[in-house]
CSV table of C-alpha atoms and ligand atoms in Angstrom, one decimal:
chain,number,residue,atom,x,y,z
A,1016,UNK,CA,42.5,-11.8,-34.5
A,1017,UNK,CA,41.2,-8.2,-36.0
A,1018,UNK,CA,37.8,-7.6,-34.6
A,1019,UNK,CA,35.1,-4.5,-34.5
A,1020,UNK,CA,32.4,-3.5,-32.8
A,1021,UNK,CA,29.9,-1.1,-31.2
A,1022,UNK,CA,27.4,-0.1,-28.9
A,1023,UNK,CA,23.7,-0.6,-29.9
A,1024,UNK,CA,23.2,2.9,-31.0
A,1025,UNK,CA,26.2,3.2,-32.9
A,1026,UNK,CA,28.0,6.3,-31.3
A,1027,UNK,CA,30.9,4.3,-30.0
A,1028,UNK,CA,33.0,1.8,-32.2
A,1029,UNK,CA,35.9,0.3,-31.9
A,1030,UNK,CA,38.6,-1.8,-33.2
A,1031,UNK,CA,40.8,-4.6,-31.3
A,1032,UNK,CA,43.3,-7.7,-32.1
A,1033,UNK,CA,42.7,-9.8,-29.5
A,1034,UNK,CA,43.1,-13.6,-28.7
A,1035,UNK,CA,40.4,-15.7,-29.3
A,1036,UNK,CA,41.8,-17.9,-27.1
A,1037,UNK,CA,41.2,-15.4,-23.8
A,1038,UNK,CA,37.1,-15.9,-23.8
A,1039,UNK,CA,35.5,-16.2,-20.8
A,1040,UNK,CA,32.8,-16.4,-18.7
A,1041,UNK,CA,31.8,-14.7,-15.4
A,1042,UNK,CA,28.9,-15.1,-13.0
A,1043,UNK,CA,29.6,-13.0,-10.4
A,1044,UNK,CA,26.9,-11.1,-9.3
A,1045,UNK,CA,28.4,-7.7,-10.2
A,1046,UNK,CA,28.0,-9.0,-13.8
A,1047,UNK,CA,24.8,-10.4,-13.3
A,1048,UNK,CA,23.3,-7.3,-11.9
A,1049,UNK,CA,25.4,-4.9,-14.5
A,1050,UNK,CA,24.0,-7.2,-17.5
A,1051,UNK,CA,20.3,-7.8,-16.0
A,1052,UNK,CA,21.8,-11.7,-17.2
A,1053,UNK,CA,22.9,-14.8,-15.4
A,1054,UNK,CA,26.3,-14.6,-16.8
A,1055,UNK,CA,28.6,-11.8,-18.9
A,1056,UNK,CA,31.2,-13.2,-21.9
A,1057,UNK,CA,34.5,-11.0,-22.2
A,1058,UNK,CA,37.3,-11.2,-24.0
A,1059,UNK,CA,40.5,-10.1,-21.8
A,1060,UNK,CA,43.0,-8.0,-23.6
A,1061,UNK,CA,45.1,-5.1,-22.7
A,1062,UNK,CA,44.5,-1.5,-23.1
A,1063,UNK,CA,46.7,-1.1,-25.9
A,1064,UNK,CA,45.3,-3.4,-28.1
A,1065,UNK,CA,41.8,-1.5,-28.1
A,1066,UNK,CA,41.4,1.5,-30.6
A,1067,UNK,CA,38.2,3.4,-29.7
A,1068,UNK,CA,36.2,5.8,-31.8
A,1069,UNK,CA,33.1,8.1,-32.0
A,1070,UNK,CA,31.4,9.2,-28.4
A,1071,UNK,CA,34.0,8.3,-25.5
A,1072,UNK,CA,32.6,5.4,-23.1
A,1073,UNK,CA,30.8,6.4,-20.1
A,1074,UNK,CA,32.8,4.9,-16.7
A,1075,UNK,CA,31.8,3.8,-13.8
A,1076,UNK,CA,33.7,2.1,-11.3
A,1077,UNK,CA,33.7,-0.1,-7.9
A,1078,UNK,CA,35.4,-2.7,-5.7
A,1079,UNK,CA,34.3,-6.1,-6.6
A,1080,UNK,CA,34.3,-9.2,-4.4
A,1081,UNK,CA,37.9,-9.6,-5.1
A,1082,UNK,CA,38.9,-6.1,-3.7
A,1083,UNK,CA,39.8,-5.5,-6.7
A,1084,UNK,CA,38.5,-2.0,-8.8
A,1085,UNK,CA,36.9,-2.6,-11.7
A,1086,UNK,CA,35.7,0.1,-14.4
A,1087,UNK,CA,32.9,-0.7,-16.5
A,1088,UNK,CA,32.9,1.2,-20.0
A,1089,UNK,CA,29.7,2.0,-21.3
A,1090,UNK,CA,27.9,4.2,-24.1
A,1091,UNK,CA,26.8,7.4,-22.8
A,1092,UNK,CA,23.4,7.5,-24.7
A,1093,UNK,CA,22.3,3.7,-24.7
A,1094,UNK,CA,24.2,1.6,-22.4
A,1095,UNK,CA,25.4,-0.8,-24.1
A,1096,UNK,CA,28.7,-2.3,-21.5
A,1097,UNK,CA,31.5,-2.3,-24.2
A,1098,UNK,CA,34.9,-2.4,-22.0
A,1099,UNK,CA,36.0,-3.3,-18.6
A,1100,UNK,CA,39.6,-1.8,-17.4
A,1101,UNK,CA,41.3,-2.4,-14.2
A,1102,UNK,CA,43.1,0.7,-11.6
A,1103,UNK,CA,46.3,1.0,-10.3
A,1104,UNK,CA,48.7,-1.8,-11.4
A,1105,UNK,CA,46.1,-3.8,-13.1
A,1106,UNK,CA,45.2,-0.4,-15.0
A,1107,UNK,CA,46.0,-2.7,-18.4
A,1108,UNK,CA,44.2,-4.9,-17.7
A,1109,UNK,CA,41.1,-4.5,-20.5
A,1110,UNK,CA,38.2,-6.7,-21.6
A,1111,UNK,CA,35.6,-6.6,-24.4
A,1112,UNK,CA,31.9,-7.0,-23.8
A,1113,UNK,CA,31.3,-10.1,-26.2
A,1114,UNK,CA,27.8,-8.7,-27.4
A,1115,UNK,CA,29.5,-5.8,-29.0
A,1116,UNK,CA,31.7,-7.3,-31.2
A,1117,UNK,CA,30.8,-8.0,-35.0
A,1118,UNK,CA,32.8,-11.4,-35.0
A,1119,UNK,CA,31.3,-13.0,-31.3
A,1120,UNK,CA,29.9,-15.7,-33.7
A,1121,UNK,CA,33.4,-17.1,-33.7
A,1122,UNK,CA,34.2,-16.2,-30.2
A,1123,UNK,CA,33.8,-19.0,-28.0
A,1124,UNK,CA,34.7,-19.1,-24.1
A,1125,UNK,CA,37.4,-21.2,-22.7
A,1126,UNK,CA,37.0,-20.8,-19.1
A,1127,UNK,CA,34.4,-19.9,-16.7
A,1128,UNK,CA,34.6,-17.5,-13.2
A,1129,UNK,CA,33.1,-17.6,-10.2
A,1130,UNK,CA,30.6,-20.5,-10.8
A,1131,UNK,CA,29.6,-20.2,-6.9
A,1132,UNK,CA,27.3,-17.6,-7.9
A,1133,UNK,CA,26.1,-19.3,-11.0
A,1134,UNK,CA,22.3,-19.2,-11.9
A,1135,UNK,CA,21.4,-23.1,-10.6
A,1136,UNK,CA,20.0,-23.8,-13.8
A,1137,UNK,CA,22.6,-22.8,-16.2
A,1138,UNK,CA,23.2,-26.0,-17.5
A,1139,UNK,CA,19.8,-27.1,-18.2
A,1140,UNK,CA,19.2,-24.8,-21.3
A,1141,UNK,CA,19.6,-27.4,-23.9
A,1142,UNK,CA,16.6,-29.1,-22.1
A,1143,UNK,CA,13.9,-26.1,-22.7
A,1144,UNK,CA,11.7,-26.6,-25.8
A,1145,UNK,CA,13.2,-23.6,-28.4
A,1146,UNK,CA,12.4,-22.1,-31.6
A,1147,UNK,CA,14.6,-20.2,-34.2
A,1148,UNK,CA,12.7,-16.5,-33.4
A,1149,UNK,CA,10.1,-15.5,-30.9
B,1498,LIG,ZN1,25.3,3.6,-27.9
B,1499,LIG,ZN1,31.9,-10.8,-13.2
């Protein structure tokens, strides 16, 4: 699937084919304390299959609880998290922040990660009263 996408300011885009069968969730707290949410959606790709354009991502990287290195990809000038990549032999392996791409409407996740860590309430949503705005 073609897909495209930016940051919220608009100074990085990007373009992708990705399978929208590789959606997934994570709620580890790296992601909940790098999103300020209780849970981040990321398609996994490789590096290849990303084409970026406009201001390069911002990187920042760290162990996670795996061991593991991982480098968050961000815009320089508003934040926005837009890639994750991996170091070393895992240096291909790439995800996209769900939020930034155009087409997340049709992206839905087929797996969840480190649900030990997962807000306590995170399947009570569809019980809170909601409206269609604020
Ligand atoms: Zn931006
Ligand atoms: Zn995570």
């Amino acid at each position: 699937m073609h897909i495209d996408g930016q940051c919220h300011c608009g100074r990085v885009t990007y373009q992708a084919e990705i399978d929208p069968e590789r959606v997934s969730i994570c709620h580890c707290t790296d992601c909940q304390t790098l999103t300020g949410s209780p849970y981040r959606v990321t398609v996994i790709c490789s590096g290849e299959q990303i084409r970026i354009a406009g201001k390069p991502p911002k990187t920042y990287a760290k162990a996670g609880d795996n061991g593991r290195t991982r480098v968050q990809h961000f815009c320089p000038d508003c934040g926005s998290p837009l890639f994750t990549s991996g170091e070393g032999d895992a240096s291909n392996d790439w995800g996209i922040r769900w939020g930034s791409i155009r087409q997340h409407d049709r992206l839905k996740p087929r797996r969840q990660i480190w649900c030990r860590s997962a807000a306590p309430w995170i399947n009570d949503l569809a019980e809170l009263p909601g409206q269609p705005t604020e």
